[in-house]
Tab-separated table of C-alpha atoms in Angstrom:
chain	number	residue	atom	x	y	z
X	8	ASP	CA	0.000	0.000	0.000
X	9	ALA	CA	1.754	3.149	-1.211
X	10	GLY	CA	1.852	6.012	1.227
X	11	VAL	CA	1.821	9.713	0.442
X	12	THR	CA	4.607	10.688	-1.936
X	13	GLN	CA	6.025	14.130	-2.675
X	14	SER	CA	8.433	15.526	-5.219
X	15	PRO	CA	10.986	16.909	-5.341
X	16	THR	CA	12.755	16.178	-2.061
X	17	HIS	CA	14.753	19.374	-2.079
X	18	LEU	CA	14.526	22.554	-4.108
X	19	ILE	CA	16.588	25.726	-4.240
X	20	LYS	CA	15.132	28.874	-5.803
X	21	THR	CA	15.932	32.575	-5.820
X	22	ARG	CA	13.712	35.425	-4.739
X	23	GLY	CA	11.004	36.316	-7.220
X	24	GLN	CA	10.939	32.916	-8.883
X	25	GLN	CA	7.996	30.549	-9.002
X	26	VAL	CA	7.928	26.965	-7.728
X	27	THR	CA	5.638	23.931	-8.117
X	28	LEU	CA	5.555	21.100	-5.613
X	29	ARG	CA	3.790	17.810	-6.237
X	30	CYS	CA	1.949	15.288	-4.094
X	31	SER	CA	0.356	11.895	-4.670
X	32	PRO	CA	-2.066	10.824	-1.934
X	33	LYS	CA	-2.147	7.518	-0.138
X	34	SER	CA	-4.014	4.822	-2.034
X	35	GLY	CA	-7.754	5.192	-1.504
X	36	HIS	CA	-7.532	8.800	-0.298
X	37	ASP	CA	-9.284	11.611	-2.159
X	38	THR	CA	-8.578	14.710	-0.073
X	39	VAL	CA	-5.223	16.476	0.005
X	40	SER	CA	-3.992	19.207	2.344
X	41	TRP	CA	-0.807	21.247	2.237
X	42	TYR	CA	1.135	22.540	5.243
X	43	GLN	CA	4.140	24.820	5.632
X	44	GLN	CA	6.592	24.016	8.409
X	45	ALA	CA	9.240	26.575	9.278
X	46	LEU	CA	12.361	25.302	11.010
X	47	GLY	CA	11.652	24.359	14.614
X	48	GLN	CA	7.936	25.144	14.338
X	49	GLY	CA	4.727	23.186	13.979
X	50	PRO	CA	3.151	22.883	10.526
X	51	GLN	CA	0.774	25.629	9.397
X	52	PHE	CA	-2.255	24.769	7.237
X	53	ILE	CA	-2.171	26.275	3.748
X	54	PHE	CA	-5.212	24.768	2.016
X	55	GLN	CA	-7.179	21.614	1.362
X	56	TYR	CA	-8.438	20.161	-1.921
X	57	TYR	CA	-11.323	17.809	-2.523
X	58	GLU	CA	-13.082	17.031	-5.797
X	59	GLU	CA	-10.579	19.293	-7.570
X	60	GLU	CA	-11.687	22.352	-5.606
X	61	GLU	CA	-10.114	24.318	-2.776
X	62	ARG	CA	-12.334	23.618	0.242
X	63	GLN	CA	-10.505	25.242	3.131
X	64	ARG	CA	-7.752	27.836	3.214
X	65	GLY	CA	-5.416	29.000	5.933
X	66	ASN	CA	-3.944	32.445	6.424
X	67	PHE	CA	-1.656	32.476	3.392
X	68	PRO	CA	-1.452	35.091	0.608
X	69	ASP	CA	-2.729	34.555	-2.903
X	70	ARG	CA	0.845	33.840	-4.024
X	71	PHE	CA	0.097	30.358	-2.743
X	72	SER	CA	-2.201	28.450	-5.056
X	73	GLY	CA	-2.969	24.844	-5.727
X	74	HIS	CA	-4.590	22.344	-7.953
X	75	GLN	CA	-6.016	18.854	-7.652
X	76	PHE	CA	-6.200	16.486	-10.589
X	77	PRO	CA	-8.834	13.845	-11.371
X	78	ASN	CA	-6.490	11.132	-9.999
X	79	TYR	CA	-6.489	13.055	-6.654
X	80	SER	CA	-2.850	14.110	-6.923
X	81	SER	CA	-2.137	17.744	-6.153
X	82	GLU	CA	0.236	20.597	-6.839
X	83	LEU	CA	1.220	23.547	-4.694
X	84	ASN	CA	2.374	26.644	-6.564
X	85	VAL	CA	4.131	29.585	-4.979
X	86	ASN	CA	4.722	32.748	-7.021
X	87	ALA	CA	7.103	35.641	-6.389
X	88	LEU	CA	9.110	33.701	-3.835
X	89	LEU	CA	10.280	35.483	-0.695
X	90	LEU	CA	13.088	34.510	1.651
X	91	GLY	CA	10.421	33.760	4.256
X	92	ASP	CA	8.939	31.053	2.055
X	93	SER	CA	11.912	28.847	2.885
X	94	ALA	CA	10.394	25.902	4.751
X	95	LEU	CA	9.441	22.248	4.667
X	96	TYR	CA	6.237	21.799	2.696
X	97	LEU	CA	4.178	18.822	3.783
X	98	CYS	CA	1.353	17.160	1.940
X	99	ALA	CA	-1.245	15.128	3.823
X	100	SER	CA	-4.066	12.994	2.521
X	101	ARG	CA	-7.228	11.453	3.939
X	102	VAL	CA	-10.504	9.912	2.901
X	103	SER	CA	-13.378	12.354	2.598
X	104	GLY	CA	-16.166	12.149	5.133
X	105	THR	CA	-16.212	12.053	8.909
X	106	GLY	CA	-15.189	9.489	11.465
X	107	SER	CA	-11.832	7.764	11.266
X	108	ALA	CA	-11.505	9.286	7.811
X	109	ASP	CA	-10.474	12.493	9.524
X	110	THR	CA	-7.026	11.086	10.168
X	111	GLN	CA	-4.476	12.641	7.849
X	112	TYR	CA	-1.329	10.855	6.712
X	113	PHE	CA	1.720	12.824	5.716
X	114	GLY	CA	4.296	12.597	2.978
X	115	PRO	CA	8.038	13.054	3.539
X	116	GLY	CA	7.911	16.718	2.563
X	117	THR	CA	9.746	19.005	0.159
X	118	ARG	CA	12.470	21.222	1.581
X	119	LEU	CA	12.346	24.594	-0.217
X	120	THR	CA	15.231	27.016	0.159
X	121	VAL	CA	14.859	30.533	-1.230
X	122	LEU	CA	18.109	32.455	-1.729
S	16	ALA	CA	-10.111	29.910	16.491
S	17	GLN	CA	-8.622	26.747	17.867
S	18	THR	CA	-5.210	26.790	19.515
S	19	VAL	CA	-2.896	24.020	20.662
S	20	THR	CA	-0.176	24.618	23.238
S	21	GLN	CA	2.767	22.419	24.118
S	22	SER	CA	4.535	23.986	27.073
S	23	GLN	CA	7.578	21.699	27.087
S	24	PRO	CA	10.044	22.661	24.324
S	25	GLU	CA	12.341	19.783	25.296
S	26	MET	CA	12.096	16.608	27.358
S	27	SER	CA	14.536	13.814	28.033
S	28	VAL	CA	14.175	10.263	29.299
S	29	GLN	CA	16.374	7.282	30.024
S	30	GLU	CA	15.941	4.233	27.852
S	31	ALA	CA	13.282	1.851	29.291
S	32	GLU	CA	11.810	4.628	31.483
S	33	THR	CA	8.476	6.419	31.119
S	34	VAL	CA	7.947	9.993	29.954
S	35	THR	CA	4.848	12.158	29.616
S	36	LEU	CA	4.461	14.971	27.101
S	37	SER	CA	1.880	17.675	27.794
S	38	CYS	CA	-0.602	19.377	25.517
S	39	THR	CA	-3.512	21.726	26.090
S	40	TYR	CA	-5.946	23.043	23.523
S	41	ASP	CA	-8.685	25.579	23.255
S	42	THR	CA	-11.865	25.147	21.239
S	43	SER	CA	-15.529	25.963	21.453
S	44	GLU	CA	-16.492	22.951	19.340
S	45	SER	CA	-17.693	19.617	20.656
S	46	ASP	CA	-16.803	17.419	17.682
S	47	TYR	CA	-13.097	16.951	17.160
S	48	TYR	CA	-10.182	14.578	17.158
S	49	LEU	CA	-6.816	14.968	18.824
S	50	PHE	CA	-3.576	13.464	17.592
S	51	TRP	CA	0.018	12.970	18.534
S	52	TYR	CA	2.409	12.943	15.589
S	53	LYS	CA	6.105	12.085	15.729
S	54	GLN	CA	8.635	13.740	13.424
S	55	PRO	CA	12.135	12.231	13.493
S	56	PRO	CA	15.098	13.932	11.794
S	57	SER	CA	14.058	12.211	8.574
S	58	ARG	CA	11.160	14.762	8.549
S	59	GLN	CA	8.404	12.208	7.945
S	60	MET	CA	5.407	13.101	10.125
S	61	ILE	CA	4.216	9.807	11.619
S	62	LEU	CA	0.887	9.297	13.356
S	63	VAL	CA	1.415	7.966	16.878
S	64	ILE	CA	-2.065	7.935	18.369
S	65	ARG	CA	-5.565	9.365	17.872
S	66	GLN	CA	-8.317	10.264	20.346
S	67	GLU	CA	-11.922	10.935	19.385
S	68	ALA	CA	-13.398	13.625	21.630
S	69	TYR	CA	-16.690	11.754	22.072
S	70	LYS	CA	-14.913	8.735	23.561
S	71	GLN	CA	-14.306	8.760	27.295
S	72	GLN	CA	-11.830	5.898	27.158
S	73	ASN	CA	-8.220	6.942	26.688
S	74	ALA	CA	-6.589	5.680	23.500
S	75	THR	CA	-3.696	3.218	23.699
S	76	GLU	CA	-1.304	1.998	21.025
S	77	ASN	CA	1.261	-0.464	22.355
S	78	ARG	CA	3.724	1.606	24.479
S	79	PHE	CA	1.885	4.856	23.791
S	80	SER	CA	-1.154	6.001	25.731
S	81	VAL	CA	-2.950	9.276	26.281
S	82	ASN	CA	-4.596	10.975	29.221
S	83	PHE	CA	-7.540	12.858	27.705
S	84	GLN	CA	-9.227	15.305	30.048
S	85	LYS	CA	-11.973	16.894	27.947
S	86	ALA	CA	-13.244	19.341	30.539
S	87	ALA	CA	-9.737	20.580	31.238
S	88	LYS	CA	-8.887	20.513	27.496
S	89	SER	CA	-5.771	18.540	28.227
S	90	PHE	CA	-4.275	15.762	26.117
S	91	SER	CA	-0.992	14.280	27.332
S	92	LEU	CA	1.037	11.468	25.768
S	93	LYS	CA	2.715	8.796	27.893
S	94	ILE	CA	5.503	6.756	26.386
S	95	SER	CA	6.351	3.641	28.397
S	96	ASP	CA	9.541	1.591	28.107
S	97	SER	CA	11.172	4.350	26.049
S	98	GLN	CA	13.391	3.259	23.187
S	99	LEU	CA	16.166	5.052	21.323
S	100	GLY	CA	13.932	5.094	18.255
S	101	ASP	CA	11.392	7.213	20.124
S	102	ALA	CA	13.723	10.214	19.916
S	103	ALA	CA	11.997	12.806	17.740
S	104	MET	CA	9.954	15.994	17.748
S	105	TYR	CA	6.431	15.270	18.971
S	106	PHE	CA	3.476	17.370	17.882
S	107	CYS	CA	0.031	17.520	19.401
S	108	ALA	CA	-2.666	18.360	16.844
S	109	TYR	CA	-6.380	19.133	16.733
S	110	VAL	CA	-8.910	18.755	13.942
S	111	SER	CA	-12.557	19.702	13.889
S	112	THR	CA	-14.888	16.972	12.668
S	113	TYR	CA	-17.844	19.304	12.256
S	114	ALA	CA	-18.363	19.197	8.488
S	115	GLY	CA	-20.312	22.455	8.456
S	116	GLY	CA	-17.576	24.479	10.115
S	117	THR	CA	-14.811	26.566	8.584
S	118	SER	CA	-12.135	24.549	10.343
S	119	TYR	CA	-13.220	21.125	9.149
S	120	GLY	CA	-10.274	18.985	8.105
S	121	LYS	CA	-7.717	21.639	9.029
S	122	LEU	CA	-5.095	20.319	11.436
S	123	THR	CA	-3.899	22.797	14.043
S	124	PHE	CA	-0.525	21.890	15.556
S	125	GLY	CA	1.262	22.807	18.734
S	126	GLN	CA	4.827	24.091	18.744
S	127	GLY	CA	6.302	20.654	19.346
S	128	THR	CA	8.369	18.956	22.044
S	129	ILE	CA	11.814	17.583	21.289
S	130	LEU	CA	12.241	14.229	23.029
S	131	THR	CA	15.738	12.940	23.710
S	132	VAL	CA	16.246	9.331	24.805
S	133	HIS	CA	19.442	8.567	26.691
S	134	PRO	CA	20.918	5.046	26.543
């Protein structure tokens, strides 16, 4: 049973550039969430996608956008990169609906460094 | 808005001993889950244990157990017979299970507790 996968593992960009991160959910999962984790901090919720639509959004600027594809995989796009965007970006997936489906499983993350 | 607080930035324990990590949360909702996640240096966030708020019985997973005090909004993690592989950053997290709310499905994390296990 494949878990959540993310690519790339590491990424280095310069200020002002744009970046795309990718996530494939755990088998059987249809809902994907993205989190930003600064060094030494807890993850912060960016947004959640279900049925190819953004369903929930955290307190992040419009420079952060996403997409979900029919196969449930997802992309996180960040435009006009700032130094402060340097972080570990985590993808989590779950099954839609309530009950035990509310448990989210995480991928290994993408480490983004903005120079 | 929901908040999660972990007041212990660092904890240490001797191998084979027991350690308890603390977590408090604040919410006005009645339907939610609480989690403990473990994040070793490899960065992978691993689910340790889950507690449904409507259940009075404390969750247990092998050496890991929780003390869930709903009225006090407290959710501590006890690790028994600590092992070197338990060394990691531990995060307490909250999620609303009220599908009609604006926080549904959004995990809120605490600041984390670094656990060191001494041989």
